[in-house]
Amino acid sequence: MASILRLPRDFYRQDTLTLARALIGLHLVHRVGGVRRIGRIVETEAYLGPDDRAAHSSRGRTARTAVMFGPPGHAYVYLIYGMWHCLNVVSGDEGVPHAVLLRALAPVSGLADRTSGPGLLCRAMGIDRRANGLDLTGGTLWIERPHAPQPVRIGRSTRIGIDYAGEWARRPWRFFDRDSPEVSGRRARGKT
DNA sequence: GGCACGATTGCT
DNA sequence: GCAATCGTGCCT
């Protein structure tokens, strides 16, 4: 049965950078085989195509990136390096190809494997290409507010692994929970 | 049809 | 520092 805490379409329609920050501390939920796998989102990155050259949508609409151009509140999942999947939340109104990459989770329940890093996050949550295009406002994959939300100290930095994007690589569009040990990368902490 | 490469990770 | 591994985008 669906959760009453599940976030609605309007949540995903807000400004993408605001959304990327707002997602920190919320719960990502995937129901697989009747069991809920839940992780607290502790790291995100905003991709603001088509201008942002680091965004997949910067090359225009293609079969792969079509979901990014669709309505907000859907999952954009792609395969990277031939072996890892990455989960993004589509934001921006229809036609505006923005998305927020979920990079790390702190285990809450139903999770056995590591969840630090976008590839490991998907593997632990059981998310692959089949989840591409899923509507997060209805179905087996969604985001909800924790029953007892706690204050979060937000850290901010440049995005990981996009050095090829020139000027765009310097934008501080990565957000993370400064107090979470699950945040990925070696430059995990520091900064505001 | 061919080819270079990536929003990664873990091992050397 | 670099291999693993394959879909995608772009060129021929």
CSV table of C-alpha atoms (C1' of nucleotides) in Angstrom, one decimal:
chain,number,residue,atom,x,y,z
A,1,MET,CA,0.0,0.0,0.0
A,2,ALA,CA,1.2,3.5,-0.8
A,3,SER,CA,2.5,5.9,1.8
A,4,ILE,CA,0.5,9.0,2.7
A,5,LEU,CA,3.9,10.7,3.2
A,6,ARG,CA,4.7,10.3,-0.5
A,7,LEU,CA,5.7,13.6,-2.0
A,8,PRO,CA,3.4,15.1,-4.7
A,9,ARG,CA,4.1,16.4,-8.2
A,10,ASP,CA,4.4,20.0,-7.0
A,11,PHE,CA,7.3,19.1,-4.9
A,12,TYR,CA,9.3,18.2,-8.0
A,13,ARG,CA,8.1,21.3,-9.9
A,14,GLN,CA,10.1,23.7,-7.7
A,15,ASP,CA,13.3,25.3,-8.7
A,16,THR,CA,15.9,22.5,-9.4
A,17,LEU,CA,18.6,23.8,-7.1
A,18,THR,CA,16.1,24.3,-4.3
A,19,LEU,CA,14.8,20.8,-4.9
A,20,ALA,CA,18.3,19.3,-4.9
A,21,ARG,CA,18.8,20.9,-1.5
A,22,ALA,CA,15.4,20.0,-0.2
A,23,LEU,CA,15.9,16.3,-1.0
A,24,ILE,CA,18.7,16.0,1.6
A,25,GLY,CA,17.2,14.2,4.6
A,26,LEU,CA,14.2,12.8,2.8
A,27,HIS,CA,13.6,9.1,2.4
A,28,LEU,CA,13.9,7.2,-0.9
A,29,VAL,CA,11.7,4.2,-0.9
A,30,HIS,CA,11.6,1.2,-3.3
A,31,ARG,CA,9.1,-1.6,-2.7
A,32,VAL,CA,10.5,-4.8,-4.1
A,33,GLY,CA,8.9,-8.2,-3.5
A,34,GLY,CA,6.6,-6.8,-0.8
A,35,VAL,CA,9.6,-5.4,1.1
A,36,ARG,CA,10.4,-1.8,1.5
A,37,ARG,CA,14.0,-0.7,1.0
A,38,ILE,CA,14.5,2.7,2.5
A,39,GLY,CA,17.4,5.1,2.5
A,40,ARG,CA,17.8,8.6,3.8
A,41,ILE,CA,19.1,10.9,1.0
A,42,VAL,CA,22.4,12.5,2.0
A,43,GLU,CA,23.9,13.6,-1.3
A,44,THR,CA,22.5,15.1,-4.5
A,45,GLU,CA,23.6,16.9,-7.6
A,46,ALA,CA,21.6,19.2,-9.9
A,47,TYR,CA,21.8,19.1,-13.7
A,48,LEU,CA,20.3,22.0,-15.4
A,49,GLY,CA,20.1,21.2,-19.1
A,50,PRO,CA,20.1,22.1,-21.9
A,51,ASP,CA,22.5,25.0,-21.0
A,52,ASP,CA,24.5,23.0,-18.4
A,53,ARG,CA,27.1,21.1,-20.4
A,54,ALA,CA,27.5,18.5,-17.7
A,55,ALA,CA,23.8,17.5,-18.1
A,56,HIS,CA,23.0,14.6,-20.5
A,57,SER,CA,20.2,16.8,-21.9
A,58,SER,CA,22.7,19.4,-23.1
A,59,ARG,CA,22.9,17.6,-26.4
A,60,GLY,CA,19.2,17.9,-26.9
A,61,ARG,CA,16.5,15.3,-26.7
A,62,THR,CA,17.4,11.7,-27.5
A,63,ALA,CA,15.9,8.3,-26.8
A,64,ARG,CA,18.0,8.1,-23.7
A,65,THR,CA,17.3,11.5,-22.3
A,66,ALA,CA,13.6,11.8,-23.3
A,67,VAL,CA,12.4,11.4,-19.7
A,68,MET,CA,14.4,14.4,-18.7
A,69,PHE,CA,12.3,16.5,-21.1
A,70,GLY,CA,9.1,15.1,-19.7
A,71,PRO,CA,7.0,16.2,-16.7
A,72,PRO,CA,8.7,16.4,-13.2
A,73,GLY,CA,8.4,13.7,-10.6
A,74,HIS,CA,9.7,10.9,-12.8
A,75,ALA,CA,12.8,8.7,-12.5
A,76,TYR,CA,15.6,9.1,-15.1
A,77,VAL,CA,17.8,6.0,-14.8
A,78,TYR,CA,20.8,5.3,-17.1
A,79,LEU,CA,23.7,2.9,-17.3
A,80,ILE,CA,27.2,4.3,-16.8
A,81,TYR,CA,30.5,2.6,-17.5
A,82,GLY,CA,28.7,-0.5,-18.7
A,83,MET,CA,28.0,-1.7,-15.2
A,84,TRP,CA,26.4,0.9,-12.9
A,85,HIS,CA,23.0,2.5,-12.9
A,86,CYS,CA,22.4,6.1,-11.7
A,87,LEU,CA,19.0,7.4,-10.4
A,88,ASN,CA,17.9,10.9,-11.1
A,89,VAL,CA,14.7,12.7,-10.2
A,90,VAL,CA,13.3,14.8,-13.1
A,91,SER,CA,12.5,18.4,-12.2
A,92,GLY,CA,11.4,21.5,-14.0
A,93,ASP,CA,8.2,21.8,-16.0
A,94,GLU,CA,7.7,19.7,-19.1
A,95,GLY,CA,10.1,20.7,-21.8
A,96,VAL,CA,12.7,21.9,-19.2
A,97,PRO,CA,15.3,19.0,-19.1
A,98,HIS,CA,16.4,19.4,-15.5
A,99,ALA,CA,17.2,16.5,-13.1
A,100,VAL,CA,18.7,15.8,-9.7
A,101,LEU,CA,21.1,12.9,-9.3
A,102,LEU,CA,20.8,11.0,-6.1
A,103,ARG,CA,24.4,10.1,-5.1
A,104,ALA,CA,24.3,8.6,-1.6
A,105,LEU,CA,21.9,7.3,1.1
A,106,ALA,CA,22.2,6.5,4.8
A,107,PRO,CA,20.5,3.0,5.3
A,108,VAL,CA,17.2,3.2,7.1
A,109,SER,CA,15.6,-0.3,6.5
A,110,GLY,CA,15.8,-3.2,4.1
A,111,LEU,CA,19.3,-2.3,2.9
A,112,ALA,CA,22.2,-4.7,3.2
A,113,ASP,CA,24.8,-3.4,0.8
A,114,ARG,CA,26.7,-0.1,0.6
A,115,THR,CA,24.8,3.0,-0.5
A,116,SER,CA,27.6,5.6,-0.8
A,117,GLY,CA,27.9,6.6,-4.5
A,118,PRO,CA,25.3,6.7,-7.3
A,119,GLY,CA,26.2,3.2,-8.6
A,120,LEU,CA,26.1,1.5,-5.3
A,121,LEU,CA,22.9,3.4,-4.3
A,122,CYS,CA,21.1,1.8,-7.2
A,123,ARG,CA,22.5,-1.6,-6.7
A,124,ALA,CA,21.5,-1.7,-3.0
A,125,MET,CA,18.0,-0.3,-3.8
A,126,GLY,CA,17.5,-2.7,-6.6
A,127,ILE,CA,17.1,0.0,-9.2
A,128,ASP,CA,18.1,-0.6,-12.9
A,129,ARG,CA,17.0,0.6,-16.3
A,130,ARG,CA,13.5,-0.9,-15.8
A,131,ALA,CA,12.9,2.0,-13.4
A,132,ASN,CA,13.6,4.6,-16.1
A,133,GLY,CA,10.5,6.7,-16.6
A,134,LEU,CA,8.6,5.6,-13.5
A,135,ASP,CA,6.3,8.1,-11.9
A,136,LEU,CA,7.5,8.8,-8.4
A,137,THR,CA,4.0,10.0,-7.4
A,138,GLY,CA,2.5,6.6,-7.9
A,139,GLY,CA,4.0,3.1,-8.0
A,140,THR,CA,6.7,1.2,-6.3
A,141,LEU,CA,9.4,3.8,-6.2
A,142,TRP,CA,8.9,7.1,-4.4
A,143,ILE,CA,10.3,9.8,-2.0
A,144,GLU,CA,8.6,10.7,1.3
A,145,ARG,CA,9.2,12.8,4.4
A,146,PRO,CA,10.6,10.9,7.4
A,147,HIS,CA,8.1,10.4,10.2
A,148,ALA,CA,10.3,12.5,12.5
A,149,PRO,CA,12.3,15.0,10.4
A,150,GLN,CA,15.6,16.2,11.9
A,151,PRO,CA,17.5,19.4,11.2
A,152,VAL,CA,20.2,18.9,8.6
A,153,ARG,CA,23.5,20.9,8.1
A,154,ILE,CA,23.8,21.3,4.4
A,155,GLY,CA,27.2,21.2,2.7
A,156,ARG,CA,27.7,22.4,-0.9
A,157,SER,CA,30.4,21.9,-3.5
A,158,THR,CA,31.2,21.4,-7.1
A,159,ARG,CA,29.9,18.3,-8.8
A,160,ILE,CA,31.8,15.0,-9.1
A,161,GLY,CA,33.2,13.5,-12.3
A,162,ILE,CA,32.3,16.3,-14.8
A,163,ASP,CA,35.6,18.0,-15.3
A,164,TYR,CA,35.0,17.9,-19.1
A,165,ALA,CA,32.2,20.4,-18.7
A,166,GLY,CA,34.4,23.5,-18.6
A,167,GLU,CA,32.8,26.5,-16.8
A,168,TRP,CA,29.9,24.4,-15.7
A,169,ALA,CA,32.2,22.2,-13.7
A,170,ARG,CA,32.8,25.0,-11.3
A,171,ARG,CA,29.1,25.5,-10.4
A,172,PRO,CA,28.4,24.5,-6.7
A,173,TRP,CA,25.5,22.3,-7.5
A,174,ARG,CA,26.3,19.3,-5.3
A,175,PHE,CA,24.5,19.2,-1.9
A,176,PHE,CA,25.2,16.9,1.0
A,177,ASP,CA,24.5,16.3,4.7
A,178,ARG,CA,27.7,17.5,6.4
A,179,ASP,CA,27.2,15.1,9.3
A,180,SER,CA,26.6,11.9,7.3
A,181,PRO,CA,29.5,9.4,7.0
A,182,GLU,CA,27.7,8.0,3.9
A,183,VAL,CA,28.5,10.9,1.7
A,184,SER,CA,30.6,9.7,-1.3
A,185,GLY,CA,34.0,10.8,-2.5
A,186,ARG,CA,37.1,11.9,-0.7
A,187,ARG,CA,36.2,15.5,-0.7
A,188,ALA,CA,33.0,14.7,1.0
A,189,ARG,CA,33.0,17.3,3.7
A,190,GLY,CA,34.1,20.9,4.1
A,191,LYS,CA,32.5,24.0,2.6
A,192,THR,CA,29.2,25.3,3.7
B,1,DG,C1',28.6,-0.7,-39.3
B,2,DG,C1',32.3,1.3,-36.4
B,3,DC,C1',34.2,3.7,-32.6
B,4,DA,C1',35.3,6.6,-28.5
B,5,DC,C1',33.8,7.5,-24.1
B,6,DG,C1',31.2,8.1,-19.8
B,7,DA,C1',27.0,12.1,-13.8
B,8,DT,C1',31.7,4.9,-11.3
B,9,DT,C1',34.0,1.8,-8.4
B,10,DG,C1',37.4,-1.0,-6.5
B,11,DC,C1',41.8,-3.0,-6.8
B,12,DT,C1',47.1,-2.3,-7.7
C,1,DG,C1',47.0,4.7,-11.7
C,2,DC,C1',43.9,2.0,-14.2
C,3,DA,C1',40.8,-2.0,-15.7
C,4,DA,C1',36.0,-3.6,-16.1
C,5,DT,C1',32.1,-3.4,-19.5
C,6,DC,C1',28.3,-1.7,-22.8
C,7,DG,C1',24.7,1.7,-24.2
C,8,DT,C1',24.7,5.9,-26.4
C,9,DG,C1',25.9,9.5,-29.6
C,10,DC,C1',28.1,10.7,-33.6
C,11,DC,C1',30.6,9.7,-37.7
C,12,DT,C1',31.3,7.0,-42.0
